[in-house]
mmCIF file of C-alpha atoms in Angstrom:
data_model
loop_
_atom_site.group_PDB
_atom_site.id
_atom_site.type_symbol
_atom_site.label_atom_id
_atom_site.label_comp_id
_atom_site.label_asym_id
_atom_site.label_seq_id
_atom_site.Cartn_x
_atom_site.Cartn_y
_atom_site.Cartn_z
ATOM 1 C CA MET A 1 16.136 -25.697 -35.874
ATOM 2 C CA ARG A 2 12.729 -24.296 -36.837
ATOM 3 C CA ARG A 3 11.292 -25.704 -33.617
ATOM 4 C CA ILE A 4 13.963 -23.932 -31.507
ATOM 5 C CA VAL A 5 13.348 -20.629 -33.308
ATOM 6 C CA LYS A 6 9.599 -20.947 -32.702
ATOM 7 C CA LEU A 7 10.217 -21.768 -29.046
ATOM 8 C CA LEU A 8 12.486 -18.741 -28.518
ATOM 9 C CA VAL A 9 10.053 -16.402 -30.263
ATOM 10 C CA GLY A 10 7.169 -17.829 -28.215
ATOM 11 C CA ILE A 11 8.985 -17.370 -24.911
ATOM 12 C CA SER A 12 9.982 -13.830 -25.920
ATOM 13 C CA ILE A 13 6.336 -12.957 -26.642
ATOM 14 C CA VAL A 14 5.200 -14.345 -23.275
ATOM 15 C CA LEU A 15 7.907 -12.412 -21.392
ATOM 16 C CA PHE A 16 7.086 -9.223 -23.277
ATOM 17 C CA ALA A 17 3.394 -9.634 -22.447
ATOM 18 C CA LEU A 18 4.219 -10.094 -18.767
ATOM 19 C CA MET A 19 6.371 -6.945 -18.814
ATOM 20 C CA ALA A 20 3.647 -4.995 -20.597
ATOM 21 C CA GLY A 21 1.314 -5.988 -17.763
ATOM 22 C CA ALA A 22 3.227 -3.611 -15.501
ATOM 23 C CA THR A 23 1.394 -0.350 -16.027
ATOM 24 C CA GLU A 24 1.636 3.209 -14.754
ATOM 25 C CA PRO A 25 0.010 3.770 -11.341
ATOM 26 C CA LYS A 26 -3.680 4.382 -11.954
ATOM 27 C CA GLN A 27 -5.732 6.997 -10.148
ATOM 28 C CA GLY A 28 -9.150 5.422 -10.513
ATOM 29 C CA LEU A 29 -11.297 3.513 -8.037
ATOM 30 C CA THR A 30 -11.733 -0.263 -8.124
ATOM 31 C CA VAL A 31 -15.242 -1.598 -8.685
ATOM 32 C CA VAL A 32 -16.450 -3.734 -5.753
ATOM 33 C CA ALA A 33 -18.232 -6.504 -7.620
ATOM 34 C CA ASP A 34 -20.594 -7.867 -4.970
ATOM 35 C CA ARG A 35 -21.656 -4.397 -3.679
ATOM 36 C CA PRO A 36 -21.846 -5.319 0.023
ATOM 37 C CA GLU A 37 -24.015 -3.293 2.377
ATOM 38 C CA ALA A 38 -21.909 -0.569 4.019
ATOM 39 C CA ARG A 39 -21.577 -1.073 7.781
ATOM 40 C CA GLU A 40 -23.483 1.479 9.842
ATOM 41 C CA PHE A 41 -21.504 3.894 12.013
ATOM 42 C CA SER A 42 -22.170 6.883 14.171
ATOM 43 C CA LEU A 43 -19.324 9.318 14.851
ATOM 44 C CA LYS A 44 -18.852 12.958 15.805
ATOM 45 C CA ASP A 45 -16.984 15.479 13.694
ATOM 46 C CA MET A 46 -14.489 18.120 14.900
ATOM 47 C CA ASP A 47 -17.349 20.470 15.858
ATOM 48 C CA GLY A 48 -19.116 17.782 17.882
ATOM 49 C CA LYS A 49 -21.831 17.235 15.264
ATOM 50 C CA GLY A 50 -23.007 13.610 14.992
ATOM 51 C CA TRP A 51 -22.960 11.732 11.662
ATOM 52 C CA ARG A 52 -24.794 8.475 11.040
ATOM 53 C CA LEU A 53 -24.193 6.739 7.698
ATOM 54 C CA SER A 54 -27.767 5.470 7.316
ATOM 55 C CA GLU A 55 -29.042 9.061 7.456
ATOM 56 C CA LEU A 56 -27.134 9.801 4.230
ATOM 57 C CA ARG A 57 -29.154 7.266 2.199
ATOM 58 C CA GLY A 58 -29.998 8.781 -1.213
ATOM 59 C CA LYS A 59 -26.564 10.432 -1.482
ATOM 60 C CA VAL A 60 -23.231 9.165 -2.784
ATOM 61 C CA VAL A 61 -20.837 9.059 0.163
ATOM 62 C CA LEU A 62 -17.040 8.891 -0.135
ATOM 63 C CA ILE A 63 -15.485 7.567 3.077
ATOM 64 C CA ASN A 64 -11.747 8.046 3.541
ATOM 65 C CA PHE A 65 -9.895 6.403 6.454
ATOM 66 C CA TRP A 66 -6.736 8.305 7.368
ATOM 67 C CA ALA A 67 -4.284 9.484 10.043
ATOM 68 C CA SER A 68 -2.109 12.594 10.243
ATOM 69 C CA TRP A 69 1.094 10.563 10.579
ATOM 70 C CA CYS A 70 0.424 8.503 7.428
ATOM 71 C CA PRO A 71 2.434 10.018 4.518
ATOM 72 C CA PRO A 72 0.119 8.996 1.642
ATOM 73 C CA CYS A 73 -2.898 10.212 3.657
ATOM 74 C CA ARG A 74 -1.235 13.603 4.053
ATOM 75 C CA ARG A 75 -0.504 13.785 0.328
ATOM 76 C CA GLU A 76 -4.014 12.886 -0.842
ATOM 77 C CA LEU A 77 -6.092 15.091 1.510
ATOM 78 C CA PRO A 78 -5.664 18.326 -0.529
ATOM 79 C CA SER A 79 -6.926 16.494 -3.634
ATOM 80 C CA LEU A 80 -9.906 15.255 -1.609
ATOM 81 C CA GLU A 81 -10.718 18.867 -0.761
ATOM 82 C CA ARG A 82 -10.486 19.816 -4.462
ATOM 83 C CA LEU A 83 -12.869 16.942 -5.277
ATOM 84 C CA TRP A 84 -15.260 18.122 -2.559
ATOM 85 C CA ARG A 85 -15.252 21.630 -4.033
ATOM 86 C CA LEU A 86 -15.920 20.155 -7.471
ATOM 87 C CA LEU A 87 -18.788 17.784 -6.559
ATOM 88 C CA GLY A 88 -19.901 18.880 -3.114
ATOM 89 C CA SER A 89 -23.106 20.446 -4.348
ATOM 90 C CA GLU A 90 -24.226 17.379 -6.307
ATOM 91 C CA ASN A 91 -25.785 15.106 -3.696
ATOM 92 C CA PHE A 92 -22.296 14.042 -2.775
ATOM 93 C CA VAL A 93 -20.781 13.763 0.726
ATOM 94 C CA VAL A 94 -17.161 13.300 1.770
ATOM 95 C CA LEU A 95 -16.468 11.909 5.254
ATOM 96 C CA ALA A 96 -12.826 11.618 6.330
ATOM 97 C CA ILE A 97 -12.583 9.253 9.302
ATOM 98 C CA ASN A 98 -9.478 9.787 11.402
ATOM 99 C CA ALA A 99 -7.855 6.761 13.088
ATOM 100 C CA GLY A 100 -7.461 7.258 16.822
ATOM 101 C CA GLU A 101 -6.189 10.857 17.097
ATOM 102 C CA ASP A 102 -7.758 13.608 19.196
ATOM 103 C CA ALA A 103 -9.423 16.770 17.914
ATOM 104 C CA ASP A 104 -6.479 19.032 18.898
ATOM 105 C CA MET A 105 -3.991 16.921 16.952
ATOM 106 C CA VAL A 106 -6.251 16.724 13.890
ATOM 107 C CA PHE A 107 -7.054 20.448 14.015
ATOM 108 C CA ALA A 108 -3.350 21.380 14.211
ATOM 109 C CA PHE A 109 -2.571 19.123 11.252
ATOM 110 C CA THR A 110 -5.419 20.104 8.942
ATOM 111 C CA GLY A 111 -4.664 23.793 9.519
ATOM 112 C CA MET A 112 -1.372 23.260 7.726
ATOM 113 C CA LEU A 113 -2.939 21.775 4.589
ATOM 114 C CA GLU A 114 -3.401 23.791 1.440
ATOM 115 C CA PRO A 115 -6.244 23.810 0.598
ATOM 116 C CA ALA A 116 -7.475 23.121 4.158
ATOM 117 C CA PRO A 117 -10.294 20.557 4.358
ATOM 118 C CA THR A 118 -13.830 21.906 4.563
ATOM 119 C CA PHE A 119 -15.508 18.472 4.393
ATOM 120 C CA PRO A 120 -16.473 16.757 7.684
ATOM 121 C CA ILE A 121 -13.645 15.050 9.545
ATOM 122 C CA LEU A 122 -14.972 12.374 11.910
ATOM 123 C CA LEU A 123 -13.050 11.170 14.962
ATOM 124 C CA ASP A 124 -12.870 7.400 15.450
ATOM 125 C CA ARG A 125 -11.001 7.640 18.765
ATOM 126 C CA ASP A 126 -11.004 3.928 19.611
ATOM 127 C CA SER A 127 -10.731 2.885 15.908
ATOM 128 C CA SER A 128 -13.827 0.705 16.324
ATOM 129 C CA VAL A 129 -15.315 1.859 12.997
ATOM 130 C CA LEU A 130 -11.991 1.230 11.300
ATOM 131 C CA GLY A 131 -11.971 -2.284 12.752
ATOM 132 C CA ASN A 132 -15.541 -2.888 11.625
ATOM 133 C CA TRP A 133 -14.896 -1.935 7.994
ATOM 134 C CA PRO A 134 -12.760 -3.992 5.556
ATOM 135 C CA VAL A 135 -9.683 -1.830 6.106
ATOM 136 C CA LYS A 136 -6.200 -3.372 6.339
ATOM 137 C CA GLY A 137 -4.039 -0.274 5.924
ATOM 138 C CA LEU A 138 -4.204 3.514 5.644
ATOM 139 C CA PRO A 139 -5.320 5.267 3.580
ATOM 140 C CA THR A 140 -8.275 3.240 2.330
ATOM 141 C CA THR A 141 -11.263 4.832 0.635
ATOM 142 C CA PHE A 142 -14.748 3.528 -0.111
ATOM 143 C CA VAL A 143 -17.601 4.958 -2.132
ATOM 144 C CA VAL A 144 -21.124 4.124 -0.953
ATOM 145 C CA ASP A 145 -23.956 4.468 -3.474
ATOM 146 C CA LYS A 146 -27.404 5.984 -2.892
ATOM 147 C CA LYS A 147 -28.714 2.617 -1.662
ATOM 148 C CA GLY A 148 -26.012 2.301 0.998
ATOM 149 C CA ARG A 149 -23.865 -0.262 -0.845
ATOM 150 C CA ILE A 150 -20.066 -0.160 -1.233
ATOM 151 C CA VAL A 151 -19.480 0.196 -4.968
ATOM 152 C CA TYR A 152 -15.870 1.419 -5.226
ATOM 153 C CA ARG A 153 -12.685 0.958 -3.210
ATOM 154 C CA ALA A 154 -9.160 2.405 -3.303
ATOM 155 C CA VAL A 155 -6.284 1.067 -1.223
ATOM 156 C CA GLY A 156 -3.377 3.496 -0.993
ATOM 157 C CA GLY A 157 -3.194 7.175 -1.897
ATOM 158 C CA ARG A 158 -4.963 8.653 -4.907
ATOM 159 C CA GLU A 159 -5.286 12.023 -6.611
ATOM 160 C CA PHE A 160 -9.006 12.417 -5.973
ATOM 161 C CA ASP A 161 -9.463 15.140 -8.545
ATOM 162 C CA ALA A 162 -7.900 13.050 -11.342
ATOM 163 C CA PRO A 163 -10.269 13.029 -14.364
ATOM 164 C CA GLU A 164 -10.672 9.214 -14.323
ATOM 165 C CA LEU A 165 -11.803 9.238 -10.694
ATOM 166 C CA VAL A 166 -14.068 12.291 -11.047
ATOM 167 C CA GLY A 167 -15.672 10.610 -14.072
ATOM 168 C CA GLN A 168 -16.446 7.471 -12.045
ATOM 169 C CA LEU A 169 -18.132 9.542 -9.331
ATOM 170 C CA ARG A 170 -20.090 11.721 -11.769
ATOM 171 C CA SER A 171 -21.388 8.585 -13.446
ATOM 172 C CA LEU A 172 -22.495 7.193 -10.079
ATOM 173 C CA LEU A 173 -24.163 10.504 -9.162
ATOM 174 C CA ARG A 174 -26.173 10.433 -12.394
ATOM 175 C CA LYS A 175 -27.691 7.043 -11.511
ATOM 176 C CA GLU A 176 -31.118 7.029 -9.890
ATOM 177 C CA HIS A 177 -30.092 4.337 -7.395
ATOM 178 C CA MET B 1 23.911 -23.669 -48.492
ATOM 179 C CA ARG B 2 22.071 -20.362 -48.836
ATOM 180 C CA TYR B 3 19.016 -22.005 -47.230
ATOM 181 C CA PHE B 4 21.132 -23.171 -44.291
ATOM 182 C CA ARG B 5 22.633 -19.657 -43.800
ATOM 183 C CA LYS B 6 19.151 -18.112 -43.816
ATOM 184 C CA ARG B 7 17.915 -20.509 -41.137
ATOM 185 C CA THR B 8 21.021 -19.901 -39.028
ATOM 186 C CA ARG B 9 20.401 -16.128 -39.280
ATOM 187 C CA HIS B 10 16.789 -16.648 -38.115
ATOM 188 C CA PHE B 11 18.044 -18.687 -35.186
ATOM 189 C CA TRP B 12 20.483 -15.974 -34.046
ATOM 190 C CA THR B 13 17.895 -13.226 -34.511
ATOM 191 C CA ALA B 14 15.434 -15.161 -32.343
ATOM 192 C CA LEU B 15 18.137 -15.839 -29.759
ATOM 193 C CA VAL B 16 19.080 -12.131 -29.564
ATOM 194 C CA CYS B 17 15.377 -11.156 -29.172
ATOM 195 C CA PHE B 18 14.942 -13.749 -26.441
ATOM 196 C CA ALA B 19 18.061 -12.591 -24.580
ATOM 197 C CA ALA B 20 16.990 -8.927 -24.827
ATOM 198 C CA VAL B 21 13.480 -9.575 -23.501
ATOM 199 C CA ALA B 22 14.654 -12.018 -20.826
ATOM 200 C CA GLY B 23 17.379 -9.613 -19.691
ATOM 201 C CA ALA B 24 14.964 -6.698 -19.493
ATOM 202 C CA SER B 25 12.471 -8.717 -17.464
ATOM 203 C CA ALA B 26 14.995 -10.031 -14.921
ATOM 204 C CA ALA B 27 14.179 -8.286 -11.652
ATOM 205 C CA GLU B 28 17.105 -6.302 -10.320
ATOM 206 C CA THR B 29 17.443 -4.649 -6.949
ATOM 207 C CA ARG B 30 18.002 -0.927 -7.300
ATOM 208 C CA HIS B 31 19.859 0.672 -4.414
ATOM 209 C CA ALA B 32 19.938 4.365 -3.513
ATOM 210 C CA LYS B 33 21.526 6.407 -0.737
ATOM 211 C CA ASP B 34 20.287 9.846 0.251
ATOM 212 C CA ALA B 35 23.255 12.224 0.032
ATOM 213 C CA GLU B 36 22.062 14.356 2.955
ATOM 214 C CA THR B 37 20.714 11.835 5.449
ATOM 215 C CA GLY B 38 22.669 8.740 4.401
ATOM 216 C CA ILE B 39 19.420 6.774 4.511
ATOM 217 C CA GLU B 40 19.508 3.849 2.089
ATOM 218 C CA SER B 41 16.698 2.246 0.130
ATOM 219 C CA TRP B 42 16.237 -0.841 -2.047
ATOM 220 C CA GLU B 43 13.604 -1.416 -4.700
ATOM 221 C CA THR B 44 12.641 -4.100 -7.185
ATOM 222 C CA GLN B 45 9.793 -5.013 -9.510
ATOM 223 C CA GLU B 46 8.691 -8.507 -10.462
ATOM 224 C CA LEU B 47 5.683 -9.247 -12.696
ATOM 225 C CA GLY B 48 4.383 -5.731 -12.136
ATOM 226 C CA VAL B 49 4.613 -5.915 -8.339
ATOM 227 C CA ASN B 50 6.897 -3.262 -6.912
ATOM 228 C CA LEU B 51 8.477 -3.460 -3.458
ATOM 229 C CA SER B 52 10.730 -0.915 -1.781
ATOM 230 C CA LEU B 53 12.371 -0.851 1.642
ATOM 231 C CA THR B 54 13.767 2.376 3.098
ATOM 232 C CA GLN B 55 15.838 2.341 6.276
ATOM 233 C CA MET B 56 14.274 3.857 9.359
ATOM 234 C CA LEU B 57 16.844 5.323 11.732
ATOM 235 C CA PRO B 58 16.517 4.525 15.447
ATOM 236 C CA ASP B 59 15.997 8.256 16.140
ATOM 237 C CA GLN B 60 13.122 8.377 13.647
ATOM 238 C CA ALA B 61 11.405 5.313 15.139
ATOM 239 C CA ARG B 62 11.923 6.561 18.705
ATOM 240 C CA ALA B 63 10.571 10.067 17.932
ATOM 241 C CA PHE B 64 7.582 8.710 15.995
ATOM 242 C CA TYR B 65 6.348 6.476 18.797
ATOM 243 C CA LEU B 66 7.187 8.823 21.683
ATOM 244 C CA ALA B 67 4.988 11.402 19.929
ATOM 245 C CA ARG B 68 2.171 8.833 19.853
ATOM 246 C CA GLY B 69 2.052 7.921 23.512
ATOM 247 C CA PHE B 70 4.758 5.240 23.844
ATOM 248 C CA ASP B 71 6.733 5.285 27.083
ATOM 249 C CA ARG B 72 10.534 5.489 26.807
ATOM 250 C CA GLU B 73 11.063 1.765 27.376
ATOM 251 C CA ALA B 74 8.592 0.691 24.685
ATOM 252 C CA ALA B 75 9.846 3.314 22.198
ATOM 253 C CA GLU B 76 13.401 2.135 22.822
ATOM 254 C CA ALA B 77 12.409 -1.499 22.261
ATOM 255 C CA TYR B 78 11.052 -0.637 18.824
ATOM 256 C CA ALA B 79 13.895 1.777 17.973
ATOM 257 C CA SER B 80 16.466 -0.937 18.648
ATOM 258 C CA ALA B 81 14.850 -3.237 16.077
ATOM 259 C CA CYS B 82 15.753 -3.319 12.394
ATOM 260 C CA VAL B 83 12.933 -1.254 10.842
ATOM 261 C CA PHE B 84 12.135 -0.336 7.247
ATOM 262 C CA GLN B 85 9.485 1.889 5.735
ATOM 263 C CA THR B 86 7.953 -0.531 3.241
ATOM 264 C CA VAL B 87 5.966 0.281 0.119
ATOM 265 C CA MET B 88 4.315 -2.356 -2.070
ATOM 266 C CA ARG B 89 2.464 -1.456 -5.269
ATOM 267 C CA ASN B 90 0.395 -3.566 -7.599
ATOM 268 C CA GLU B 91 1.283 -2.081 -10.983
ATOM 269 C CA SER B 92 0.244 -5.234 -12.820
ATOM 270 C CA SER B 93 -3.122 -5.706 -14.487
ATOM 271 C CA ALA B 94 -4.244 -8.521 -12.150
ATOM 272 C CA PRO B 95 -5.401 -8.594 -8.510
ATOM 273 C CA ILE B 96 -2.889 -9.912 -5.972
ATOM 274 C CA THR B 97 -2.961 -10.999 -2.317
ATOM 275 C CA PHE B 98 -0.078 -11.300 0.095
ATOM 276 C CA HIS B 99 0.579 -12.474 3.644
ATOM 277 C CA LEU B 100 3.682 -11.315 5.521
ATOM 278 C CA GLY B 101 3.876 -14.778 7.107
ATOM 279 C CA ASP B 102 5.018 -16.062 3.669
ATOM 280 C CA TRP B 103 7.922 -13.615 3.432
ATOM 281 C CA ARG B 104 11.413 -14.691 4.462
ATOM 282 C CA MET B 105 14.603 -12.883 5.352
ATOM 283 C CA LEU B 106 17.559 -14.828 3.923
ATOM 284 C CA ARG B 107 20.959 -14.883 5.678
ATOM 285 C CA GLY B 108 23.392 -17.306 4.083
ATOM 286 C CA LYS B 109 21.528 -20.585 3.764
ATOM 287 C CA ARG B 110 19.052 -19.830 6.567
ATOM 288 C CA ALA B 111 15.615 -18.278 6.237
ATOM 289 C CA PHE B 112 13.862 -16.303 8.995
ATOM 290 C CA LYS B 113 10.385 -14.888 9.456
ATOM 291 C CA LEU B 114 9.705 -11.193 9.904
ATOM 292 C CA LYS B 115 8.555 -9.890 13.283
ATOM 293 C CA THR B 116 4.911 -9.050 12.699
ATOM 294 C CA GLU B 117 2.500 -6.548 14.225
ATOM 295 C CA PRO B 118 0.598 -9.106 16.392
ATOM 296 C CA GLU B 119 3.926 -10.235 17.930
ATOM 297 C CA TRP B 120 4.753 -6.629 18.827
ATOM 298 C CA GLN B 121 1.265 -6.158 20.271
ATOM 299 C CA HIS B 122 1.980 -8.954 22.799
ATOM 300 C CA GLU B 123 4.970 -6.925 23.975
ATOM 301 C CA TRP B 124 2.913 -3.736 24.200
ATOM 302 C CA GLU B 125 0.362 -5.623 26.314
ATOM 303 C CA ARG B 126 3.124 -6.465 28.771
ATOM 304 C CA HIS B 127 4.202 -2.808 28.712
ATOM 305 C CA GLN B 128 0.552 -1.870 29.372
ATOM 306 C CA LEU B 129 0.680 0.700 26.578
ATOM 307 C CA ALA B 130 -2.390 2.935 26.347
ATOM 308 C CA GLY B 131 -5.033 2.389 23.660
ATOM 309 C CA PRO B 132 -4.208 5.382 21.411
ATOM 310 C CA ALA B 133 -0.504 4.398 21.291
ATOM 311 C CA ARG B 134 -1.413 0.854 20.280
ATOM 312 C CA ILE B 135 -3.904 2.076 17.675
ATOM 313 C CA ALA B 136 -1.197 4.278 16.125
ATOM 314 C CA PHE B 137 1.200 1.323 16.181
ATOM 315 C CA ARG B 138 -1.315 -1.000 14.531
ATOM 316 C CA TRP B 139 -2.004 1.296 11.619
ATOM 317 C CA ALA B 140 1.591 2.476 11.141
ATOM 318 C CA GLN B 141 2.760 -1.104 10.496
ATOM 319 C CA PHE B 142 2.666 -2.681 7.069
ATOM 320 C CA PRO B 143 -0.508 -4.849 6.989
ATOM 321 C CA LEU B 144 -0.112 -8.511 7.867
ATOM 322 C CA GLU B 145 -2.179 -9.458 4.815
ATOM 323 C CA GLN B 146 -3.956 -7.562 2.092
ATOM 324 C CA ASP B 147 -5.652 -7.759 -1.313
ATOM 325 C CA PHE B 148 -4.471 -5.309 -3.955
ATOM 326 C CA GLU B 149 -6.467 -4.614 -7.069
ATOM 327 C CA PRO B 150 -4.489 -3.150 -9.985
ATOM 328 C CA GLY B 151 -3.344 0.334 -8.922
ATOM 329 C CA ASP B 152 -3.610 -0.376 -5.178
ATOM 330 C CA TRP B 153 -0.618 0.078 -2.895
ATOM 331 C CA ASN B 154 0.295 0.444 0.718
ATOM 332 C CA GLN B 155 2.983 1.816 2.976
ATOM 333 C CA GLY B 156 3.972 0.836 6.503
ATOM 334 C CA MET B 157 6.790 -0.322 8.738
ATOM 335 C CA THR B 158 8.214 -3.853 8.671
ATOM 336 C CA THR B 159 10.648 -5.173 11.282
ATOM 337 C CA TYR B 160 13.327 -7.853 11.088
ATOM 338 C CA PRO B 161 14.826 -9.684 14.077
ATOM 339 C CA LEU B 162 18.382 -8.552 13.309
ATOM 340 C CA PRO B 163 20.926 -6.245 14.938
ATOM 341 C CA ARG B 164 21.484 -2.769 13.511
ATOM 342 C CA GLY B 165 23.848 -2.805 10.506
ATOM 343 C CA ALA B 166 23.121 -6.458 9.611
ATOM 344 C CA CYS B 167 22.384 -7.283 5.955
ATOM 345 C CA PHE B 168 20.027 -9.793 4.339
ATOM 346 C CA ASP B 169 18.056 -10.659 1.201
ATOM 347 C CA LEU B 170 14.279 -10.452 1.405
ATOM 348 C CA LYS B 171 12.188 -13.054 -0.405
ATOM 349 C CA PHE B 172 8.686 -11.584 -0.740
ATOM 350 C CA LYS B 173 5.714 -13.543 -2.013
ATOM 351 C CA TRP B 174 2.263 -12.848 -3.310
ATOM 352 C CA ARG B 175 -0.528 -14.781 -4.973
ATOM 353 C CA MET B 176 -1.560 -13.786 -8.485
ATOM 354 C CA GLY B 177 -3.949 -15.687 -10.756
ATOM 355 C CA GLY B 178 -4.083 -18.623 -8.350
ATOM 356 C CA LYS B 179 -0.294 -19.060 -8.297
ATOM 357 C CA MET B 180 2.241 -18.107 -5.652
ATOM 358 C CA ARG B 181 4.821 -15.661 -7.077
ATOM 359 C CA GLU B 182 7.988 -14.340 -5.528
ATOM 360 C CA GLY B 183 10.681 -11.726 -5.865
ATOM 361 C CA ILE B 184 13.910 -10.961 -4.056
ATOM 362 C CA LEU B 185 15.348 -7.726 -2.722
ATOM 363 C CA LYS B 186 19.091 -8.285 -2.522
ATOM 364 C CA GLY B 187 21.649 -6.845 -0.122
ATOM 365 C CA VAL B 188 19.276 -4.967 2.174
ATOM 366 C CA CYS B 189 21.012 -3.575 5.296
ATOM 367 C CA CYS B 190 19.492 -2.396 8.587
ATOM 368 C CA ALA B 191 20.296 1.219 9.496
ATOM 369 C CA GLN B 192 23.221 1.788 11.831
ATOM 370 C CA ASP B 193 22.616 3.696 15.063
ATOM 371 C CA ARG B 194 24.110 7.168 14.620
#
């Protein structure tokens, strides 16, 4: 009898632990353990200005891959603008890389956002940059440190101005390298 | 006698606790129907992995791809398929990986594979669809495979080789902690053409 009671209690504890493993959706970024070198790219923004990743060495760069027809991308862009307004003056760059759409389409879409994006939106018309980065779905976001290494990743939408996420970026900005 | 009663009480208490925890952890499929649109959705959670399927009406699929450069014939081909907007979330505390090739649609005793993005791309090649239309298609589909860290999630379209209105169970799988895990969405039905 005692053995059966112990067994039932044990199984209950294991099941409870498994259930407790299911947590609320988190808003933070995932640490990329091996810190791979970020792949170089060169793209133009909506104003025709060229951006090359290697020229941003020494800054923390947040790279967000998105499209106007992607619902979670649409939801997270205003929070990315709020983050940009919060940290934009601190050696921090946001680059939002659009997947395959033309400037007219992107301009019409971003004009409807509140707040409208003021960070650079780069046009990856043939999605070659997207294909060259470890992206499987949209949105996906990476943070590149001052040495040009990918240090954080987020798959799926986030609230970019959530305290947990802002804290991670502030901590990275404080580091020398 | 008193000793025996005490032990019996312990046994029943443990049994009730076990039943309560086991019952709460059993994954159920939750079904919802939008009162205005009639669009139906199904959702379940197993071991902290959440999966939901929401019907995509033929009109929605047709309009989406026509607006992204599909010709009428190609848009119609996709609109006539059984399509769901699919959302998978890793709400557990462990990393997971999945491959759509492991997922099966169950109909009676038979199991079928999903129609994946690369299979569609072969059709679009034959249709000679333009690059931007195919790029939009690629990224609007649910990824063929992906790694999710805790908190990661994704959304995209999945298609099933079934006629409109047909119903099935979906067995979805993922790898967690070196072991293959699975869950089932029960009684999922493709949207009817309206």
